[in-house]
C-alpha positions as semicolon CSV with decimal commas, in nm:
position;residue;x (nm);y (nm);z (nm)
1;M;0,000;0,000;0,000
2;D;0,290;0,237;0,074
3;A;0,424;0,198;-0,279
4;L;0,079;0,254;-0,425
5;V;0,038;0,582;-0,236
6;L;0,382;0,717;-0,331
7;L;0,405;0,601;-0,691
8;G;0,033;0,640;-0,755
9;S;0,029;1,002;-0,640
10;F;0,334;1,072;-0,857
11;M;0,168;0,924;-1,167
12;V;-0,157;1,111;-1,103
13;L;0,030;1,441;-1,076
14;I;0,216;1,365;-1,401
15;L;-0,108;1,277;-1,581
16;I;-0,276;1,604;-1,484
17;G;0,013;1,792;-1,644
18;M;0,228;1,894;-1,349
19;P;0,604;1,924;-1,424
20;V;0,806;1,617;-1,326
21;A;1,015;1,799;-1,064
22;Y;0,713;1,932;-0,874
23;S;0,536;1,596;-0,909
24;L;0,830;1,431;-0,735
25;G;0,829;1,688;-0,455
26;L;0,455;1,670;-0,389
27;A;0,453;1,290;-0,410
28;A;0,734;1,283;-0,151
29;L;0,525;1,504;0,079
30;I;0,219;1,282;0,031
31;G;0,429;0,973;0,104
32;A;0,575;1,135;0,416
33;V;0,229;1,221;0,547
34;W;0,112;0,864;0,475
35;I;0,392;0,705;0,680
36;E;0,366;0,980;0,944
37;L;0,715;1,115;0,880
38;P;0,779;1,474;0,995
39;L;0,783;1,707;0,697
40;D;1,104;1,862;0,830
41;A;1,278;1,540;0,731
42;V;1,162;1,584;0,371
43;M;1,293;1,941;0,364
44;I;1,628;1,825;0,499
45;Q;1,654;1,563;0,225
46;I;1,574;1,820;-0,044
47;A;1,849;2,049;0,086
48;S;2,104;1,770;0,128
49;G;2,018;1,636;-0,219
50;V;2,166;1,943;-0,386
51;N;2,432;2,012;-0,121
52;K;2,694;1,792;-0,289
53;F;3,027;1,914;-0,420
54;S;3,019;1,671;-0,715
55;L;2,703;1,836;-0,849
56;L;2,903;2,151;-0,929
57;A;3,025;1,962;-1,235
58;I;2,682;1,994;-1,396
59;P;2,656;2,377;-1,416
60;F;3,022;2,407;-1,518
61;F;2,992;2,150;-1,798
62;V;2,665;2,307;-1,915
63;L;2,825;2,652;-1,923
64;A;3,139;2,530;-2,103
65;G;2,925;2,357;-2,365
66;A;2,705;2,664;-2,411
67;I;3,004;2,893;-2,458
68;M;3,160;2,664;-2,718
69;A;2,827;2,599;-2,892
70;E;2,752;2,968;-2,943
71;G;3,112;3,071;-3,003
72;G;3,156;2,911;-3,345
73;M;3,290;2,573;-3,228
74;S;3,028;2,369;-3,416
75;R;3,118;2,528;-3,752
76;R;3,487;2,458;-3,695
77;L;3,424;2,098;-3,591
78;V;3,219;2,039;-3,904
79;A;3,504;2,177;-4,115
80;F;3,754;1,957;-3,926
81;A;3,539;1,647;-3,975
82;S;3,514;1,733;-4,347
83;V;3,892;1,717;-4,372
84;L;3,890;1,367;-4,222
85;V;3,596;1,196;-4,396
86;G;3,426;1,444;-4,628
87;F;3,588;1,315;-4,948
88;V;3,412;0,972;-4,963
89;R;3,072;0,898;-5,115
90;G;2,811;1,009;-4,866
91;G;3,088;1,195;-4,690
92;L;2,864;1,470;-4,553
93;S;2,667;1,212;-4,354
94;L;2,994;1,089;-4,202
95;V;3,095;1,448;-4,132
96;N;2,766;1,491;-3,946
97;I;2,834;1,187;-3,725
98;L;3,198;1,274;-3,659
99;A;3,115;1,635;-3,579
100;S;2,856;1,511;-3,328
101;T;3,122;1,288;-3,172
102;F;3,362;1,580;-3,128
103;F;3,096;1,824;-3,012
104;G;2,945;1,571;-2,771
105;A;3,287;1,538;-2,610
106;I;3,278;1,912;-2,544
107;S;2,915;1,987;-2,457
108;G;2,791;1,660;-2,303
109;S;2,441;1,758;-2,421
110;S;2,235;1,595;-2,697
111;V;2,010;1,900;-2,723
112;A;2,305;2,135;-2,772
113;D;2,458;1,889;-3,018
114;T;2,143;1,872;-3,232
115;A;2,089;2,247;-3,228
116;S;2,450;2,339;-3,305
117;I;2,555;2,067;-3,548
118;G;2,210;2,051;-3,707
119;S;2,199;2,421;-3,783
120;V;2,522;2,381;-3,981
121;M;2,492;2,032;-4,129
122;I;2,124;1,994;-4,224
123;P;2,112;2,293;-4,464
124;E;2,449;2,190;-4,612
125;M;2,338;1,828;-4,666
126;V;2,011;1,939;-4,826
127;K;2,203;2,179;-5,051
128;K;2,425;1,889;-5,169
129;G;2,127;1,667;-5,254
130;Y;2,064;1,467;-4,936
131;P;1,697;1,421;-4,838
132;R;1,598;1,663;-4,563
133;D;1,427;1,393;-4,356
134;F;1,735;1,166;-4,372
135;S;1,965;1,455;-4,279
136;T;1,748;1,548;-3,981
137;A;1,709;1,189;-3,860
138;L;2,085;1,134;-3,884
139;T;2,160;1,451;-3,687
140;V;1,913;1,356;-3,415
141;S;2,044;0,998;-3,388
142;G;2,410;1,101;-3,386
143;S;2,350;1,343;-3,100
144;I;2,287;1,051;-2,861
145;Q;2,663;1,008;-2,851
146;A;2,673;1,314;-2,626
147;T;2,489;1,123;-2,352
148;L;2,768;0,864;-2,344
149;I;3,095;1,032;-2,441
150;P;3,248;1,231;-2,156
151;P;3,172;1,483;-2,017
152;S;2,818;1,343;-1,997
153;H;2,592;1,534;-1,756
154;N;2,383;1,220;-1,718
155;A;2,682;1,022;-1,590
156;V;2,719;1,277;-1,309
157;I;2,345;1,249;-1,231
158;Y;2,363;0,868;-1,229
159;S;2,658;0,875;-0,990
160;M;2,465;1,102;-0,756
161;A;2,146;0,891;-0,784
162;A;2,352;0,584;-0,690
163;G;2,446;0,754;-0,365
164;G;2,784;0,883;-0,482
165;S;2,934;0,535;-0,454
166;I;3,021;0,518;-0,825
167;S;3,315;0,720;-0,954
168;V;3,226;0,987;-1,211
169;A;3,566;0,928;-1,373
170;A;3,485;0,557;-1,412
171;L;3,151;0,643;-1,572
172;F;3,319;0,892;-1,805
173;M;3,566;0,630;-1,926
174;A;3,296;0,363;-1,948
175;G;3,101;0,578;-2,194
176;V;3,385;0,618;-2,446
177;L;3,361;0,282;-2,627
178;P;2,978;0,258;-2,629
179;G;2,965;0,613;-2,764
180;L;3,216;0,534;-3,037
181;L;3,032;0,209;-3,117
182;L;2,713;0,408;-3,166
183;G;2,888;0,649;-3,402
184;L;3,056;0,365;-3,594
185;T;2,724;0,182;-3,636
186;L;2,561;0,493;-3,780
187;A;2,861;0,551;-4,007
188;I;2,845;0,198;-4,153
189;Y;2,474;0,242;-4,220
190;C;2,536;0,578;-4,389
191;L;2,801;0,428;-4,617
192;Y;2,554;0,156;-4,719
193;I;2,275;0,406;-4,784
194;A;2,514;0,636;-4,974
195;R;2,592;0,361;-5,224
196;K;2,230;0,247;-5,244
197;R;2,091;0,597;-5,306
198;N;2,397;0,727;-5,489
199;F;2,459;1,016;-5,254
200;P;2,715;1,271;-5,379
201;K;3,085;1,217;-5,330
202;G;3,283;1,492;-5,164
203;H;3,617;1,639;-5,267
204;A;3,949;1,623;-5,087
205;I;4,046;1,953;-4,927
206;P;4,384;2,093;-5,036
207;L;4,663;2,030;-4,786
208;A;4,729;2,393;-4,698
209;Q;4,360;2,463;-4,634
210;A;4,323;2,137;-4,439
211;L;4,610;2,233;-4,210
212;R;4,450;2,573;-4,141
213;I;4,118;2,408;-4,061
214;C;4,283;2,157;-3,826
215;A;4,478;2,428;-3,647
216;D;4,161;2,635;-3,606
217;A;3,964;2,342;-3,461
218;L;4,248;2,232;-3,235
219;W;4,177;2,508;-2,981
220;G;3,827;2,375;-2,921
221;L;3,931;2,010;-2,930
222;M;4,177;2,083;-2,649
223;T;3,872;2,102;-2,422
224;M;3,844;1,722;-2,445
225;V;4,210;1,682;-2,361
226;I;4,179;1,913;-2,060
227;I;3,874;1,728;-1,922
228;L;3,990;1,369;-1,970
229;G;4,363;1,430;-1,939
230;G;4,322;1,618;-1,613
231;I;4,098;1,353;-1,460
232;L;4,304;1,052;-1,569
233;S;4,634;1,209;-1,470
234;G;4,496;1,288;-1,125
235;V;4,569;1,659;-1,161
236;F;4,208;1,744;-1,079
237;T;3,872;1,582;-1,014
238;A;3,576;1,570;-1,255
239;T;3,426;1,875;-1,087
240;E;3,750;2,069;-1,101
241;S;3,797;1,970;-1,466
242;A;3,455;2,120;-1,542
243;S;3,555;2,457;-1,397
244;I;3,884;2,451;-1,590
245;A;3,687;2,366;-1,905
246;V;3,475;2,679;-1,854
247;L;3,784;2,899;-1,829
248;W;3,935;2,739;-2,138
249;A;3,609;2,765;-2,336
250;F;3,581;3,132;-2,240
251;F;3,940;3,203;-2,338
252;V;3,912;3,026;-2,676
253;T;3,573;3,177;-2,763
254;M;3,640;3,535;-2,662
255;F;4,011;3,573;-2,739
256;I;4,096;3,313;-3,007
257;Y;3,782;3,267;-3,220
258;R;3,628;3,604;-3,130
259;D;3,297;3,513;-3,297
260;Y;3,092;3,595;-2,988
261;K;3,003;3,943;-2,866
262;W;3,078;4,046;-2,509
263;N;2,733;4,202;-2,466
264;D;2,573;3,863;-2,544
265;L;2,743;3,694;-2,249
266;P;2,481;3,799;-1,988
267;K;2,208;3,636;-2,198
268;L;2,410;3,316;-2,226
269;L;2,470;3,310;-1,850
270;H;2,100;3,369;-1,789
271;R;2,003;3,074;-2,010
272;T;2,260;2,854;-1,840
273;V;2,142;2,947;-1,491
274;K;1,783;2,881;-1,595
275;T;1,872;2,535;-1,728
276;V;2,080;2,445;-1,423
277;S;1,809;2,570;-1,184
278;I;1,558;2,332;-1,338
279;V;1,802;2,042;-1,305
280;M;1,888;2,124;-0,942
281;I;1,522;2,151;-0,843
282;L;1,466;1,811;-1,001
283;I;1,766;1,663;-0,815
284;G;1,654;1,804;-0,479
285;F;1,298;1,676;-0,507
286;A;1,420;1,341;-0,643
287;A;1,645;1,303;-0,336
288;A;1,343;1,342;-0,109
289;F;1,139;1,104;-0,325
290;G;1,418;0,844;-0,311
291;Y;1,443;0,883;0,067
292;I;1,073;0,810;0,108
293;M;1,107;0,509;-0,123
294;T;1,391;0,377;0,093
295;L;1,186;0,417;0,412
296;M;0,902;0,230;0,244
297;Q;1,154;-0,042;0,140
298;I;1,038;-0,018;-0,223
299;P;1,383;-0,099;-0,373
300;L;1,411;-0,410;-0,153
301;K;1,061;-0,522;-0,248
302;V;1,127;-0,475;-0,620
303;T;1,455;-0,667;-0,589
304;A;1,283;-0,952;-0,406
305;L;1,001;-0,959;-0,661
306;L;1,224;-0,974;-0,969
307;T;1,478;-1,219;-0,826
308;S;1,195;-1,448;-0,710
309;M;1,071;-1,468;-1,071
310;T;1,415;-1,550;-1,215
311;D;1,779;-1,524;-1,115
312;N;1,893;-1,516;-1,479
313;R;2,071;-1,184;-1,524
314;Y;2,011;-1,184;-1,900
315;L;1,635;-1,213;-1,861
316;I;1,631;-0,949;-1,587
317;L;1,833;-0,711;-1,804
318;L;1,600;-0,780;-2,097
319;A;1,296;-0,694;-1,882
320;I;1,466;-0,378;-1,751
321;N;1,562;-0,272;-2,103
322;F;1,205;-0,309;-2,221
323;M;1,075;-0,110;-1,925
324;L;1,331;0,168;-1,973
325;L;1,259;0,195;-2,345
326;V;0,889;0,240;-2,272
327;L;0,938;0,485;-1,985
328;G;1,196;0,679;-2,185
329;T;0,925;0,774;-2,434
330;L;0,716;0,927;-2,157
331;M;0,956;1,111;-1,925
332;D;1,275;1,313;-1,932
333;M;1,608;1,131;-1,909
334;A;1,743;1,302;-1,596
335;A;1,419;1,246;-1,406
336;L;1,413;0,875;-1,488
337;I;1,776;0,830;-1,386
338;L;1,703;0,993;-1,050
339;I;1,383;0,794;-0,991
340;L;1,481;0,450;-1,120
341;T;1,846;0,417;-1,020
342;P;1,770;0,363;-0,646
343;I;1,508;0,103;-0,746
344;L;1,688;-0,089;-1,020
345;L;2,051;-0,074;-0,906
346;P;1,999;-0,317;-0,613
347;V;1,819;-0,555;-0,852
348;V;2,101;-0,576;-1,105
349;M;2,372;-0,586;-0,840
350;A;2,193;-0,882;-0,682
351;V;2,243;-1,079;-1,005
352;G;2,605;-0,972;-1,048
353;V;2,584;-0,675;-1,286
354;D;2,853;-0,411;-1,232
355;P;2,699;-0,074;-1,138
356;V;2,922;0,111;-1,388
357;H;2,805;-0,124;-1,665
358;F;2,443;-0,073;-1,561
359;G;2,492;0,301;-1,582
360;M;2,582;0,266;-1,950
361;I;2,280;0,040;-2,009
362;M;2,051;0,296;-1,852
363;I;2,202;0,592;-2,039
364;V;2,179;0,420;-2,380
365;N;1,819;0,320;-2,308
366;L;1,707;0,663;-2,200
367;G;1,913;0,826;-2,474
368;I;1,692;0,646;-2,726
369;G;1,396;0,795;-2,539
370;L;1,528;1,144;-2,617
371;I;1,447;1,091;-2,986
372;T;1,123;0,897;-2,936
373;P;0,776;1,054;-2,926
374;P;0,573;1,170;-2,743
375;V;0,827;1,332;-2,505
376;G;1,147;1,324;-2,711
377;T;1,324;1,651;-2,632
378;V;1,596;1,604;-2,893
379;L;1,337;1,493;-3,149
380;F;1,151;1,822;-3,109
381;V;1,472;2,024;-3,140
382;G;1,575;1,828;-3,450
383;S;1,233;1,881;-3,605
384;A;1,259;2,256;-3,547
385;V;1,617;2,281;-3,678
386;G;1,539;2,059;-3,978
387;K;1,214;2,247;-4,049
388;L;1,014;1,927;-4,077
389;P;0,695;1,800;-3,906
390;I;0,752;1,553;-3,623
391;E;0,582;1,267;-3,809
392;K;0,820;1,295;-4,108
393;V;1,123;1,291;-3,881
394;V;0,989;0,987;-3,693
395;R;0,933;0,795;-4,018
396;A;1,289;0,871;-4,127
397;L;1,416;0,763;-3,784
398;M;1,279;0,407;-3,807
399;P;1,598;0,242;-3,942
400;F;1,802;0,444;-3,693
401;F;1,585;0,314;-3,407
402;A;1,667;-0,041;-3,517
403;L;2,041;0,037;-3,520
404;L;2,023;0,197;-3,176
405;V;1,846;-0,108;-3,033
406;V;2,126;-0,326;-3,175
407;V;2,383;-0,102;-3,003
408;L;2,179;-0,126;-2,681
409;G;2,187;-0,506;-2,703
410;I;2,566;-0,507;-2,748
411;V;2,619;-0,267;-2,458
412;T;2,386;-0,474;-2,239
413;Y;2,527;-0,819;-2,306
414;V;2,896;-0,734;-2,364
415;P;2,995;-0,576;-2,031
416;A;3,362;-0,557;-2,133
417;L;3,268;-0,281;-2,377
418;S;3,184;-0,058;-2,081
419;L;3,428;-0,192;-1,823
420;W;3,751;-0,249;-2,015
421;L;3,861;0,113;-2,037
422;P;3,788;0,209;-1,672
423;R;3,980;-0,096;-1,555
424;L;4,265;-0,025;-1,796
425;V;4,321;0,328;-1,664
426;G;4,244;0,228;-1,305
427;V;3,949;0,455;-1,225
């Protein structure tokens, strides 16, 4: 009955149109009243939920990504990717994917990736003869790499939702190979489609021009080196690397590229603060919600229920994947990570799944949800940037959905893909 009151009130609030963050907070209050818990305890949990040093990484990474996104980095990354792969048949589609890989390693945001790369690549692909719906679907699908490749905001949120027991650095490194696998899968499909539909072949860029393009992009690409190199070398933590990334992004944008106006900075900071405020409210209320769930022993009951049905880890992971794919179409990624991690993590650990590996499973699952209707945030952004109705983008996305599910299956059932790199570097 406890679970019905807590989860039922949350679902009712969602169904009547209340934002997820406030639904979590009110459901936590309702649950506290039901179990006769003093409301002061709920307030304390909300405050302590956001009073964590590691959470400072989120606003810093968001700000660094925003500065680079609006400071001309996306255009330079597209040009750099063109040097590397733009000369083959269907090369612009490969440029799109590779640019998303590079930009995802700077911004950590699929929404920023789609908006920035899409605004450059979709018009260019259409101009060169690529179908608009294909170009938009490819941009949207490629942006999921940003949820996996460090610095992923969602990896930080997952670490926090797991009680801070999982290293952010380990999660960052665990996301590298799955993210690259996703990009490689899309690239192979694009090469096949390019031959089948006879997409145009690009031209090799002259050496002198290519060197200038590479040198220009190198300043922005150094952001990746600063973030990962600093963490792996032990010079600074993930949170400290985020603050250094902001300083570097500011320096490169304002003093090297100089494409951004000083009087536009207050607007950028305002948008960043607004975005981060929403995330922090969600984290605080989710902490209280998770605390009530723990008092009601909901995670233990779910673990007992699933393990009583089967102790086969593959079947349990299959059931969890199906559930996450469905829920990912209905709710935002960050909210689901915060809600479901305390419930599902004990289940998978009970059958021997590494928590770092499970983090990658969850992020890939919910990343697919970002491009799936009816609540696909990245899908809506891609539709707006590509200037296409949602239904046309969804139809074009169908083969990409199939590819992403294949990647999900590989990530789920080949744990070494996620765990090899963290173990190799010792994080």
